[in-house]
mmCIF file of C-alpha atoms and ligand atoms in Angstrom:
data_model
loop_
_atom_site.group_PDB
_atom_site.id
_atom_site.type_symbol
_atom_site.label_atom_id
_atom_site.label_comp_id
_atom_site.label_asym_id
_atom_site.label_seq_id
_atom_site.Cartn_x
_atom_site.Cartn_y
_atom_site.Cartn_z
ATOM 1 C CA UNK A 1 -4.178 -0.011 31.433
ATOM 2 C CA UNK A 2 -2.904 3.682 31.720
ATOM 3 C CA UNK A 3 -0.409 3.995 28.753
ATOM 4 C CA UNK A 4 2.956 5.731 29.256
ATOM 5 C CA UNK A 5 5.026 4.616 27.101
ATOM 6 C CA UNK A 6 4.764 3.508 22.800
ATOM 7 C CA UNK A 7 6.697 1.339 20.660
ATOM 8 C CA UNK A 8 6.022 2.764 16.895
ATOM 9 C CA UNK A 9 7.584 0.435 13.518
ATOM 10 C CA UNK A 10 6.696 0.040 10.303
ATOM 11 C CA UNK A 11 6.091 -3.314 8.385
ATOM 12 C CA UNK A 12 5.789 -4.545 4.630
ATOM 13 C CA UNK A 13 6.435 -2.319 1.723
ATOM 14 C CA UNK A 14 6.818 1.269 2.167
ATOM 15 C CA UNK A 15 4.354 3.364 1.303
ATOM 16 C CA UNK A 16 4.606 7.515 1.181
ATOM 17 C CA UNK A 17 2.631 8.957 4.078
ATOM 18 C CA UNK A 18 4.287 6.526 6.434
ATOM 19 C CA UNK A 19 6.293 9.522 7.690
ATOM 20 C CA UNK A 20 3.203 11.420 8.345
ATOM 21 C CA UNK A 21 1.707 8.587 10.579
ATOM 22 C CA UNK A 22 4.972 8.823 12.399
ATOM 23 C CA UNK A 23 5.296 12.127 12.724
ATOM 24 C CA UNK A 24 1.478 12.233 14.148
ATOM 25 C CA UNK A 25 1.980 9.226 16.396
ATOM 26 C CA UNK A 26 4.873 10.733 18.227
ATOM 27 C CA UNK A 27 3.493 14.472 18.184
ATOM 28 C CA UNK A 28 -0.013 13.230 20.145
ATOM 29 C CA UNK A 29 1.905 11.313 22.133
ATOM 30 C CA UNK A 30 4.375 13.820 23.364
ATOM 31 C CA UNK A 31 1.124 16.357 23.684
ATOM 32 C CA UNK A 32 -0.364 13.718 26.337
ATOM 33 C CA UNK A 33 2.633 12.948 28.101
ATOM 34 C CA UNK A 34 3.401 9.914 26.747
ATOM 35 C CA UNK A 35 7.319 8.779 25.452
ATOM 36 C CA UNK A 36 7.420 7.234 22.481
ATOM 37 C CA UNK A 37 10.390 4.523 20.946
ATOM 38 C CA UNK A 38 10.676 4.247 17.329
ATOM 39 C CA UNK A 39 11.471 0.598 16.517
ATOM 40 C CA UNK A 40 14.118 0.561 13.116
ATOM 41 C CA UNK A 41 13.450 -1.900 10.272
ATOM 42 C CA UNK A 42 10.124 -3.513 11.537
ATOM 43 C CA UNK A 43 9.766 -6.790 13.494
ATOM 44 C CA UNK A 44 13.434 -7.529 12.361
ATOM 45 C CA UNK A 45 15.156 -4.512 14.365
ATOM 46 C CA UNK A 46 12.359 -5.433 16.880
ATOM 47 C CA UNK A 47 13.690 -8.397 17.775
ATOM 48 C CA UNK A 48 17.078 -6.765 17.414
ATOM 49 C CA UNK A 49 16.791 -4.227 19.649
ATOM 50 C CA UNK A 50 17.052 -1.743 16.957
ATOM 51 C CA UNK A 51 15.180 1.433 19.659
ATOM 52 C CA UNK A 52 15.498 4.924 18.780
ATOM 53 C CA UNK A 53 13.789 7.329 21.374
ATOM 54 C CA UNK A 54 11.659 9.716 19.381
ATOM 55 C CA UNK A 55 11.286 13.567 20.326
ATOM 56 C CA UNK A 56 9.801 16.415 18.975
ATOM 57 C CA UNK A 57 12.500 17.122 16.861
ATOM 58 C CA UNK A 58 12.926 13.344 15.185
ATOM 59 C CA UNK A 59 9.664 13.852 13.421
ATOM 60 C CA UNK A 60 10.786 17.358 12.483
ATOM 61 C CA UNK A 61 10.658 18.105 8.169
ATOM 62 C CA UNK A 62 9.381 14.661 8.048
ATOM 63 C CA UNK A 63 5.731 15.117 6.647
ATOM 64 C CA UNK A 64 6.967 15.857 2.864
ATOM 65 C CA UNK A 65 9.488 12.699 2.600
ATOM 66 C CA UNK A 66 8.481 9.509 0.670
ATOM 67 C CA UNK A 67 9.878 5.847 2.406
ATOM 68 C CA UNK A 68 10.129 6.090 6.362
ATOM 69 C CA UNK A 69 12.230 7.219 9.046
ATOM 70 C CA UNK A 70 12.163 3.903 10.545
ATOM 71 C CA UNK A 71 12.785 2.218 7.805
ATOM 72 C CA UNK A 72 10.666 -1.544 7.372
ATOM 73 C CA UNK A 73 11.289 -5.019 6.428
ATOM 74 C CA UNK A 74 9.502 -8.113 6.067
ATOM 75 C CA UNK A 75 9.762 -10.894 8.309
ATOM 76 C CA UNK A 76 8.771 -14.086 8.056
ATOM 77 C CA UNK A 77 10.278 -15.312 11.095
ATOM 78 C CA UNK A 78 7.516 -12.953 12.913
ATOM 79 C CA UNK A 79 4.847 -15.997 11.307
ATOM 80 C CA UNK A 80 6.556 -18.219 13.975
ATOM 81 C CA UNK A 81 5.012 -17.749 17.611
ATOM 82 C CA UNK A 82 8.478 -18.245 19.325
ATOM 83 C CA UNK A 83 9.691 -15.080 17.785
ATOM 84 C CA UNK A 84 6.543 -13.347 18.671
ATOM 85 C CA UNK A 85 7.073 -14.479 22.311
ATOM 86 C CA UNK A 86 10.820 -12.817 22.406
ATOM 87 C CA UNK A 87 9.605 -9.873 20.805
ATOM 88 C CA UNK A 88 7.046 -9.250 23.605
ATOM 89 C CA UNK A 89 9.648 -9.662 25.888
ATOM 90 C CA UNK A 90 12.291 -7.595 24.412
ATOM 91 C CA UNK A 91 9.165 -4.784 24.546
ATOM 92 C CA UNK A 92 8.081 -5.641 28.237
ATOM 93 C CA UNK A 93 11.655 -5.372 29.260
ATOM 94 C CA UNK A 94 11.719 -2.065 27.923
ATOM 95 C CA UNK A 95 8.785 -1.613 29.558
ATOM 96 C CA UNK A 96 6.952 -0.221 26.641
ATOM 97 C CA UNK A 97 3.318 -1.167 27.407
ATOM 98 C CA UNK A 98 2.053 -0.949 23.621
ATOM 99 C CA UNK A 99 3.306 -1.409 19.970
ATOM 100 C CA UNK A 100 2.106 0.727 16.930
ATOM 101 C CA UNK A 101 2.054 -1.277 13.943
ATOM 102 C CA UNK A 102 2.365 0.745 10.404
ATOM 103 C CA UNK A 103 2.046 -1.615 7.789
ATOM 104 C CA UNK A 104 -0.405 -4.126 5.941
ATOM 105 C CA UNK A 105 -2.733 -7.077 6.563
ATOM 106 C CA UNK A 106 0.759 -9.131 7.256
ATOM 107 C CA UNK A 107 1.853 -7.178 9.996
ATOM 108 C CA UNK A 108 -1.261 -6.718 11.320
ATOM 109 C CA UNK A 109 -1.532 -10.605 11.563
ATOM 110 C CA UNK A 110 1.529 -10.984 13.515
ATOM 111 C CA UNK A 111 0.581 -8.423 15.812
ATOM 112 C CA UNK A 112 -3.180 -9.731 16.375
ATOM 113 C CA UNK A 113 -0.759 -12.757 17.405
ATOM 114 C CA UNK A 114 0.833 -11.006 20.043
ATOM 115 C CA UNK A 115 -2.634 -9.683 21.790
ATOM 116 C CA UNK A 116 -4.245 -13.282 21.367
ATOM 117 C CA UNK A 117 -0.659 -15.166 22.667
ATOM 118 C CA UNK A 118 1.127 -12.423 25.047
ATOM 119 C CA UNK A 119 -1.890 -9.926 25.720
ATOM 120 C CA UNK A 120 0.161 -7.785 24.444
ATOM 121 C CA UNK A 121 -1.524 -4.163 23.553
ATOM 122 C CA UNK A 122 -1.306 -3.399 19.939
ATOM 123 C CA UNK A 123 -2.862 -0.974 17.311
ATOM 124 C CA UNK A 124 -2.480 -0.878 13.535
ATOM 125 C CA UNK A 125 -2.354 2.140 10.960
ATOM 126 C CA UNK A 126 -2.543 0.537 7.731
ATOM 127 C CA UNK A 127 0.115 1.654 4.855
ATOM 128 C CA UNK A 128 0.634 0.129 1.413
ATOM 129 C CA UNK A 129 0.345 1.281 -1.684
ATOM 130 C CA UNK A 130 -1.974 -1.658 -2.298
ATOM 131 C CA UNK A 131 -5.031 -0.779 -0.933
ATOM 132 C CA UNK A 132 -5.924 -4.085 0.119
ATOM 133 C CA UNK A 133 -6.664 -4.640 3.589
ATOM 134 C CA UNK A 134 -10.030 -5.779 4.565
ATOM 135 C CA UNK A 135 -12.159 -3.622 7.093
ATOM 136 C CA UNK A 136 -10.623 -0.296 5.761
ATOM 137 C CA UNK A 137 -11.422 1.472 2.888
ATOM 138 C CA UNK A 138 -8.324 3.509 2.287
ATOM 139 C CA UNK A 139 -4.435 2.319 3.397
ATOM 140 C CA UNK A 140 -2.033 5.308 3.273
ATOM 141 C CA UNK A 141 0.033 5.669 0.125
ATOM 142 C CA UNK A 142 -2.569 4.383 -2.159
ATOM 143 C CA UNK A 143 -3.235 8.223 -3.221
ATOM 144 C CA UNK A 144 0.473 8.773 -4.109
ATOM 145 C CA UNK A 145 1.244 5.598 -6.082
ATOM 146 C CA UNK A 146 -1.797 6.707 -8.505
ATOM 147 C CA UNK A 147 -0.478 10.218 -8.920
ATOM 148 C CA UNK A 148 3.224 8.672 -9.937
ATOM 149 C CA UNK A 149 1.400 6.366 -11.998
ATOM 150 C CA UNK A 150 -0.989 8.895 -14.002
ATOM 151 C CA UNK A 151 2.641 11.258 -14.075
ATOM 152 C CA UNK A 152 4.190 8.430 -15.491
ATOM 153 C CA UNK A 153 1.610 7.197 -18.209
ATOM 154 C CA UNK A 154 1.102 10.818 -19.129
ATOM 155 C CA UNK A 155 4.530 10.916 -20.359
ATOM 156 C CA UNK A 156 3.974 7.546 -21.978
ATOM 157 C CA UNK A 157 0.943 8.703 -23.470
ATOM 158 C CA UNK A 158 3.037 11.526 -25.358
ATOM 159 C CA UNK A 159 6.035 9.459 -27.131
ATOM 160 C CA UNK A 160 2.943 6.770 -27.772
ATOM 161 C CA UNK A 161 1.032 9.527 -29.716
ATOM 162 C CA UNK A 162 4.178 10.515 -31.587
ATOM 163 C CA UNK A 163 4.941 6.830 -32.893
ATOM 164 C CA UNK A 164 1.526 5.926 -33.074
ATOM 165 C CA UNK A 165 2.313 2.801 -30.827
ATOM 166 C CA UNK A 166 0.566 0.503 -27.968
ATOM 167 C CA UNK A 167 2.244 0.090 -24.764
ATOM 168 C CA UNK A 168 1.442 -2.169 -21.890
ATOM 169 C CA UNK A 169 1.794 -0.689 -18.949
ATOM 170 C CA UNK A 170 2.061 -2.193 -15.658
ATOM 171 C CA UNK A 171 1.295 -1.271 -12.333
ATOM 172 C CA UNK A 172 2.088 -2.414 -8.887
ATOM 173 C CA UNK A 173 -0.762 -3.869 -6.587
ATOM 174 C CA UNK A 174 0.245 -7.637 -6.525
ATOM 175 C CA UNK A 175 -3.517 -9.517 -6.406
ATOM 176 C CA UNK A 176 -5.148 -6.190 -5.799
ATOM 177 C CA UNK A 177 -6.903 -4.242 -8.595
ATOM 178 C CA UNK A 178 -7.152 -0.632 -6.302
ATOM 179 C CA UNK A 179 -4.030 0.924 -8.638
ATOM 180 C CA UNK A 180 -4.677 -0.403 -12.129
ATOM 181 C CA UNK A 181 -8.465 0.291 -12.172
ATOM 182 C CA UNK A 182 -7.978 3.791 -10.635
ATOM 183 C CA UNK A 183 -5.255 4.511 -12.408
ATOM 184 C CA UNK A 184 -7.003 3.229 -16.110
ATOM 185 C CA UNK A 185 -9.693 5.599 -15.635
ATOM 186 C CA UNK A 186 -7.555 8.612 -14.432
ATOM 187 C CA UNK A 187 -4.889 7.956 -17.702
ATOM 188 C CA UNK A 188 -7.855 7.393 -20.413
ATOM 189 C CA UNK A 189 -6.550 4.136 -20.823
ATOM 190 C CA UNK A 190 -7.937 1.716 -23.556
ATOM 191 C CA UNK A 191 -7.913 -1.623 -21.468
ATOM 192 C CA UNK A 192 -7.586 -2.728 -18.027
ATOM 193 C CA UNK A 193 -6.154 -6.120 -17.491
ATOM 194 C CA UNK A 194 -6.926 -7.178 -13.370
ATOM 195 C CA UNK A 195 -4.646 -9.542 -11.541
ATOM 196 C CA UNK A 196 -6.776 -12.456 -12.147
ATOM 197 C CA UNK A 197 -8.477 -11.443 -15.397
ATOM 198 C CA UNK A 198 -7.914 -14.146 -18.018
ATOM 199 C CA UNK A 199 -6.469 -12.248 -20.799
ATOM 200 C CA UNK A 200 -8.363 -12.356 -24.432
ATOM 201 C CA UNK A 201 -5.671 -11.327 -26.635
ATOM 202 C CA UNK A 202 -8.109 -11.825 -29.371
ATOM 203 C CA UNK A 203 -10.330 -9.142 -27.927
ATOM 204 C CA UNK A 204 -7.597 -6.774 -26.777
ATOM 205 C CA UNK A 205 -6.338 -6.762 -30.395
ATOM 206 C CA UNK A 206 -9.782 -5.894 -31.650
ATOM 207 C CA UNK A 207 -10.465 -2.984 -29.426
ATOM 208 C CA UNK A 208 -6.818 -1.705 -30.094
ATOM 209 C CA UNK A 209 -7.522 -2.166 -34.026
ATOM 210 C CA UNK A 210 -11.499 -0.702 -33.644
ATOM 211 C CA UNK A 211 -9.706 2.346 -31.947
ATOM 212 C CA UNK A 212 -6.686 3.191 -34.859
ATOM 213 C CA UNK A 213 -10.044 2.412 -37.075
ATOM 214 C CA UNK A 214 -11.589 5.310 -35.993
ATOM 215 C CA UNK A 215 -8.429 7.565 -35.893
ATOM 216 C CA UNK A 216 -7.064 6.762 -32.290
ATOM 217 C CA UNK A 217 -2.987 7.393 -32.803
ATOM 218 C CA UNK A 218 -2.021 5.479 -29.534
ATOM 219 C CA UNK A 219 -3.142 2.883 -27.272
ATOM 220 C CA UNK A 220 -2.726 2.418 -22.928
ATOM 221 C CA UNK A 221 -3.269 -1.042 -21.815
ATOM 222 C CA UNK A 222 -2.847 -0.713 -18.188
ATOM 223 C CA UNK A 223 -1.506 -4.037 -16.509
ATOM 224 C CA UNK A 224 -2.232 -5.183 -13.354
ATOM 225 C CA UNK A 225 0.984 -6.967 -12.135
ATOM 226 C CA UNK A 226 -0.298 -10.105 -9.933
ATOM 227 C CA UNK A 227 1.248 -12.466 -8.254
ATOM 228 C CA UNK A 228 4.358 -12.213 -10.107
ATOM 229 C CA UNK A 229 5.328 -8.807 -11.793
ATOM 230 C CA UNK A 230 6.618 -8.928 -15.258
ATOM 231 C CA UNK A 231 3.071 -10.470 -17.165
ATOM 232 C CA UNK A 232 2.893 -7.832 -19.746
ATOM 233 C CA UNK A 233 5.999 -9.673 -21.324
ATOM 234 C CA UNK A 234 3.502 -12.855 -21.865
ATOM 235 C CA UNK A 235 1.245 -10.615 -23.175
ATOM 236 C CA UNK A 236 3.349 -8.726 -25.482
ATOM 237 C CA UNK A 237 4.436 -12.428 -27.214
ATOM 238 C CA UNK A 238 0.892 -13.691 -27.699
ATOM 239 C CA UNK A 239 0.418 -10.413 -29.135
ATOM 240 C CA UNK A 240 3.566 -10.689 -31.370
ATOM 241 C CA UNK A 241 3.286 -14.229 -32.103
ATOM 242 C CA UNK A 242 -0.564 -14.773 -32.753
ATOM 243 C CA UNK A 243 -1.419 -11.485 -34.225
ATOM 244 C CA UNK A 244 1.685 -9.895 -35.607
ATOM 245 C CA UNK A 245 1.129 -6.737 -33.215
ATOM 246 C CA UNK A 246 3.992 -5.111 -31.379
ATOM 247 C CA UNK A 247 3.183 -3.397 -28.214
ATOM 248 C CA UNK A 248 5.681 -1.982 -25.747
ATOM 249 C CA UNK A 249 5.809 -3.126 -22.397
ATOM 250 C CA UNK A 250 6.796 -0.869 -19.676
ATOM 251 C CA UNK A 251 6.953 -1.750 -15.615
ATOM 252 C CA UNK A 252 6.358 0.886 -13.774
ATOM 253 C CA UNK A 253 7.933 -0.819 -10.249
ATOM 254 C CA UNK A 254 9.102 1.190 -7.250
ATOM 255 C CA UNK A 255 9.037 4.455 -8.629
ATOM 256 C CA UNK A 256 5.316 4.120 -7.599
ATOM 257 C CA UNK A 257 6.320 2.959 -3.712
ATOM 258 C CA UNK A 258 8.569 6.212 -3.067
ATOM 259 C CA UNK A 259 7.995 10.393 -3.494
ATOM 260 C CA UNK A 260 6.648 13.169 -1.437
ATOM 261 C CA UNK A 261 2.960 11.524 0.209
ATOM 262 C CA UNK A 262 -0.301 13.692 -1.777
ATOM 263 C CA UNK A 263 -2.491 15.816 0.279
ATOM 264 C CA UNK A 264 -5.053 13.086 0.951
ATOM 265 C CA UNK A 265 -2.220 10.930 2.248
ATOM 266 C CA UNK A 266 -0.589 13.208 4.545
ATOM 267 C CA UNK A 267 -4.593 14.518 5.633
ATOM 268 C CA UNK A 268 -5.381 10.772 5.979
ATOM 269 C CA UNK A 269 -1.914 9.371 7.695
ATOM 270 C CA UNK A 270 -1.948 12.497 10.125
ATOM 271 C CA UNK A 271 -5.545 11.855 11.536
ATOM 272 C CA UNK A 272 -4.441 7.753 11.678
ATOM 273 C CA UNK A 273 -1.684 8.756 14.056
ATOM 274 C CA UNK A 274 -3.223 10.634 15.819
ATOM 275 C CA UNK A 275 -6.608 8.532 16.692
ATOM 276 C CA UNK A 276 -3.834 5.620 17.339
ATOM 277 C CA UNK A 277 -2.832 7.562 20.148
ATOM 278 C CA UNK A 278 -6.078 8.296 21.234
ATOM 279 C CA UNK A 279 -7.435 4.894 21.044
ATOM 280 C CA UNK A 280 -4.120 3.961 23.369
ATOM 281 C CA UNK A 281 -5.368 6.177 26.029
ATOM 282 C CA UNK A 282 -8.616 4.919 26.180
ATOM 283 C CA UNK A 283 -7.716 1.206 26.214
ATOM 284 C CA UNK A 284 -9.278 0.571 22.739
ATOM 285 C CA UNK A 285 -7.327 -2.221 21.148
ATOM 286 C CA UNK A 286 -6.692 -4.368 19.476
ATOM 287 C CA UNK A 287 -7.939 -2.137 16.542
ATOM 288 C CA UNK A 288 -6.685 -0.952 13.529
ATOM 289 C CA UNK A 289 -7.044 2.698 12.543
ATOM 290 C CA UNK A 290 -9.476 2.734 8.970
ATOM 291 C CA UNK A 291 -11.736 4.849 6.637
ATOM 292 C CA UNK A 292 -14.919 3.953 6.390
ATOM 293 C CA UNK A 293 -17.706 5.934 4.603
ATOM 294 C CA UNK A 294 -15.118 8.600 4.231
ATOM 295 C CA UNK A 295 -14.520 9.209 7.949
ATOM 296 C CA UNK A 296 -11.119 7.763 9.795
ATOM 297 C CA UNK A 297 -12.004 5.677 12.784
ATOM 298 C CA UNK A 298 -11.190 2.484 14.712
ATOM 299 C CA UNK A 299 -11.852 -1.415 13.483
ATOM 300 C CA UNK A 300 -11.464 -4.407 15.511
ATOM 301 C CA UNK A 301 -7.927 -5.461 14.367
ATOM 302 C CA UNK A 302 -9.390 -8.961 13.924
ATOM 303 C CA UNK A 303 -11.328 -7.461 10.683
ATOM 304 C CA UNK A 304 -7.853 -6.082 9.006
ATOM 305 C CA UNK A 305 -5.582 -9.203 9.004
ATOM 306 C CA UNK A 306 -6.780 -10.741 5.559
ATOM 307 C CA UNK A 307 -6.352 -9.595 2.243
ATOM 308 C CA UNK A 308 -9.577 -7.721 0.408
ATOM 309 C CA UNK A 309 -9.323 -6.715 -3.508
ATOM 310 C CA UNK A 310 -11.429 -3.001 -3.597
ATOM 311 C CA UNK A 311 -12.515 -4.530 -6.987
ATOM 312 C CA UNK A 312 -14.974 -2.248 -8.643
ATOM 313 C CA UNK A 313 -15.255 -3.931 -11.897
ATOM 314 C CA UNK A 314 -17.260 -0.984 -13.508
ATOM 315 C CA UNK A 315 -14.189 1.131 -13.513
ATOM 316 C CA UNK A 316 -13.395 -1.448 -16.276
ATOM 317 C CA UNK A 317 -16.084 -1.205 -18.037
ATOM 318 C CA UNK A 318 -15.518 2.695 -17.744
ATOM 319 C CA UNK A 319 -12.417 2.942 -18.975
ATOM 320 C CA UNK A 320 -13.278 0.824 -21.864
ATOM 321 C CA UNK A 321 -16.356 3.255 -22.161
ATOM 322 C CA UNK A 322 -15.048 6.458 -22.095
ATOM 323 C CA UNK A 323 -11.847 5.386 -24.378
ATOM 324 C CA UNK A 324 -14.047 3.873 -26.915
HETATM 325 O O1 LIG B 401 2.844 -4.436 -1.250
HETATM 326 C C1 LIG B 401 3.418 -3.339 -1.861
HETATM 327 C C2 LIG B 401 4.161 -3.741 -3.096
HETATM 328 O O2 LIG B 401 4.762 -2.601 -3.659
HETATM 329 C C3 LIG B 401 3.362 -4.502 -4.155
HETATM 330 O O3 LIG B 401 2.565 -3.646 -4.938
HETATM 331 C C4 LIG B 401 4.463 -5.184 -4.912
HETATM 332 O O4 LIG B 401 4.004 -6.329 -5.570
HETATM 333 C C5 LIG B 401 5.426 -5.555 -3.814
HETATM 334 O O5 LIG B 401 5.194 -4.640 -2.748
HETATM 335 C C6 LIG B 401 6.881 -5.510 -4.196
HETATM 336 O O6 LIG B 401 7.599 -5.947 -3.112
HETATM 337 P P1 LIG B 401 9.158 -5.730 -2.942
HETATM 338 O O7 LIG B 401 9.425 -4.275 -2.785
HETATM 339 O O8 LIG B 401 9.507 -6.503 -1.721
HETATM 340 O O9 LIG B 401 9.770 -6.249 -4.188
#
């Protein structure tokens, strides 16, 4: 297939770098001739007919904004093969003859749908700030939520020293532990609590007591949200209730999902959009865009559509180490 023209949209959460991916995707392709249309609010606007023609300029003073340009959504309906079918007809009739897929292992499942129903040519970039698709080691944004969170519990850390109090903080990542276990390490925290940990209040409550023992003036429980965000309020009863502690709870939420992308996210994004482009050209899909061993290259798209937790349980046990 020679490629001429690309359909580019963005899936799932936002995630900061998105812009950079965009902004890549549609620069390469311009440099090789090809046109680009930039799809608005995901599979939603696609099968709305939501088409913006991208240009040099539409990516212009893009690479420093959080969110994206195209804006996202999620969309169940895209789970249901009839809407899959319209939407590669809405794309052939445009006669766009490939669809760039920013997003996570949920998007990426809907479009491995399209190539194994339609045959329709697709390629993934993966962005969320969950780091949790399987087959890549890195999804764009990850970087930037961790900085906002380590800004964030830095100022916690201050007022917590100056009242001498515990908070529970929590962090976003839904079943993945990539945020809270980077993040515990990078804030000193005293505890790490994973999505599927069990929690031993008993033992929590020791280590925070063994620590004021031995002069400690505050204490950073980092909480990783799960399923269902809001936890460290069951947490911050038992403690209460069982053990006569009080520990402040604070949810860190979207502030972690928007501002400007870090260096490593705007390095990362700009090399994914541009080797998505590349991989186009040369009739390499359906593949997904990844890092592996540090290097940003293509995967078989059929190795990115399920979920993988990056769970390196000894950054636990290092936190808990190094904040002994
Ligand atoms: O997947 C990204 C993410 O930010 C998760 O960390 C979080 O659980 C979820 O999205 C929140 O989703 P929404 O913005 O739809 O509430």
């Amino acid at each position: 297939m020679s490629v001429s023209h690309i359909g580019l949209l963005c899936s799932g959460g936002d995630a900061p770098g998105m812009n950079c991916a965009i902004r890549a995707v549609v620069r390469t392709a311009i440099y090789n001739g090809i046109e680009v249309t930039g799809i608005k609010r995901g599979y939603a606007g696609l099968l709305r007919g939501e088409f913006q023609p991208m240009n040099l300029s539409s990516v212009g003073n893009i690479i420093q904004r959080g969110g994206t340009i195209l804006q996202t959504s999620r969309s169940p309906e895209f789970m249901k093969p009839e809407f899959r079918k319209k939407a590669v007809e809405i794309l052939r009739a445009q006669k766009i003859d490939a669809l760039i897929i920013i997003g996570g292992d949920g998007s990426f499942n809907g479009a491995m749908a399209m190539w194994n129903e339609h045959q329709y040519p697709v390629l993934g970039i993966p962005g969320t700030i969950d780091n949790d698709i399987s087959g890549t080691e890195y999804t764009i944004g990850f970087d930037t939520a961790v900085q906002t969170a380590i800004e964030a519990i830095d100022r916690i850390r201050d007022t917590a020293h100056s009242h001498g109090r515990t908070f529970l903080v929590e962090v976003m990542g839904r079943n993945s532990s990539s945020i809270a276990l980077k993040v515990g390490v990078c804030t000193g925290a005293e505890n790490i609590l994973l999505p599927h940990d069990k929690v031993v209040h008993k033992k929590l409550v020791d280590d925070i007591q063994r620590g004021m023992a031995r002069g400690k003036d505050s204490s950073i429980i980092i909480v990783a949200e799960g399923p269902v965000a809001g936890r460290s309020y069951d947490i911050q009863n038992v403690l209460k209730d069982l053990y006569h502690m009080d520990a402040h709870v604070s949810i860190l939420g979207h502030i972690q999902r928007g501002g400007s992308p870090t260096a490593d996210d705007r390095f990362i994004a700009s090399q994914m959009g541009n080797l998505a482009v590349q991989a186009l050209i040369e009739d390499k899909f359906p593949t997904v865009t990844v890092v592996q061993g540090g290097k940003v290259l293509l995967n078989d798209m059929q190795n990115c559509v399920t979920k993988a937790d990056h769970n390196f349980t000894e950054f636990q046990k290092l936190a808990e180490t190094l904040s002994i």
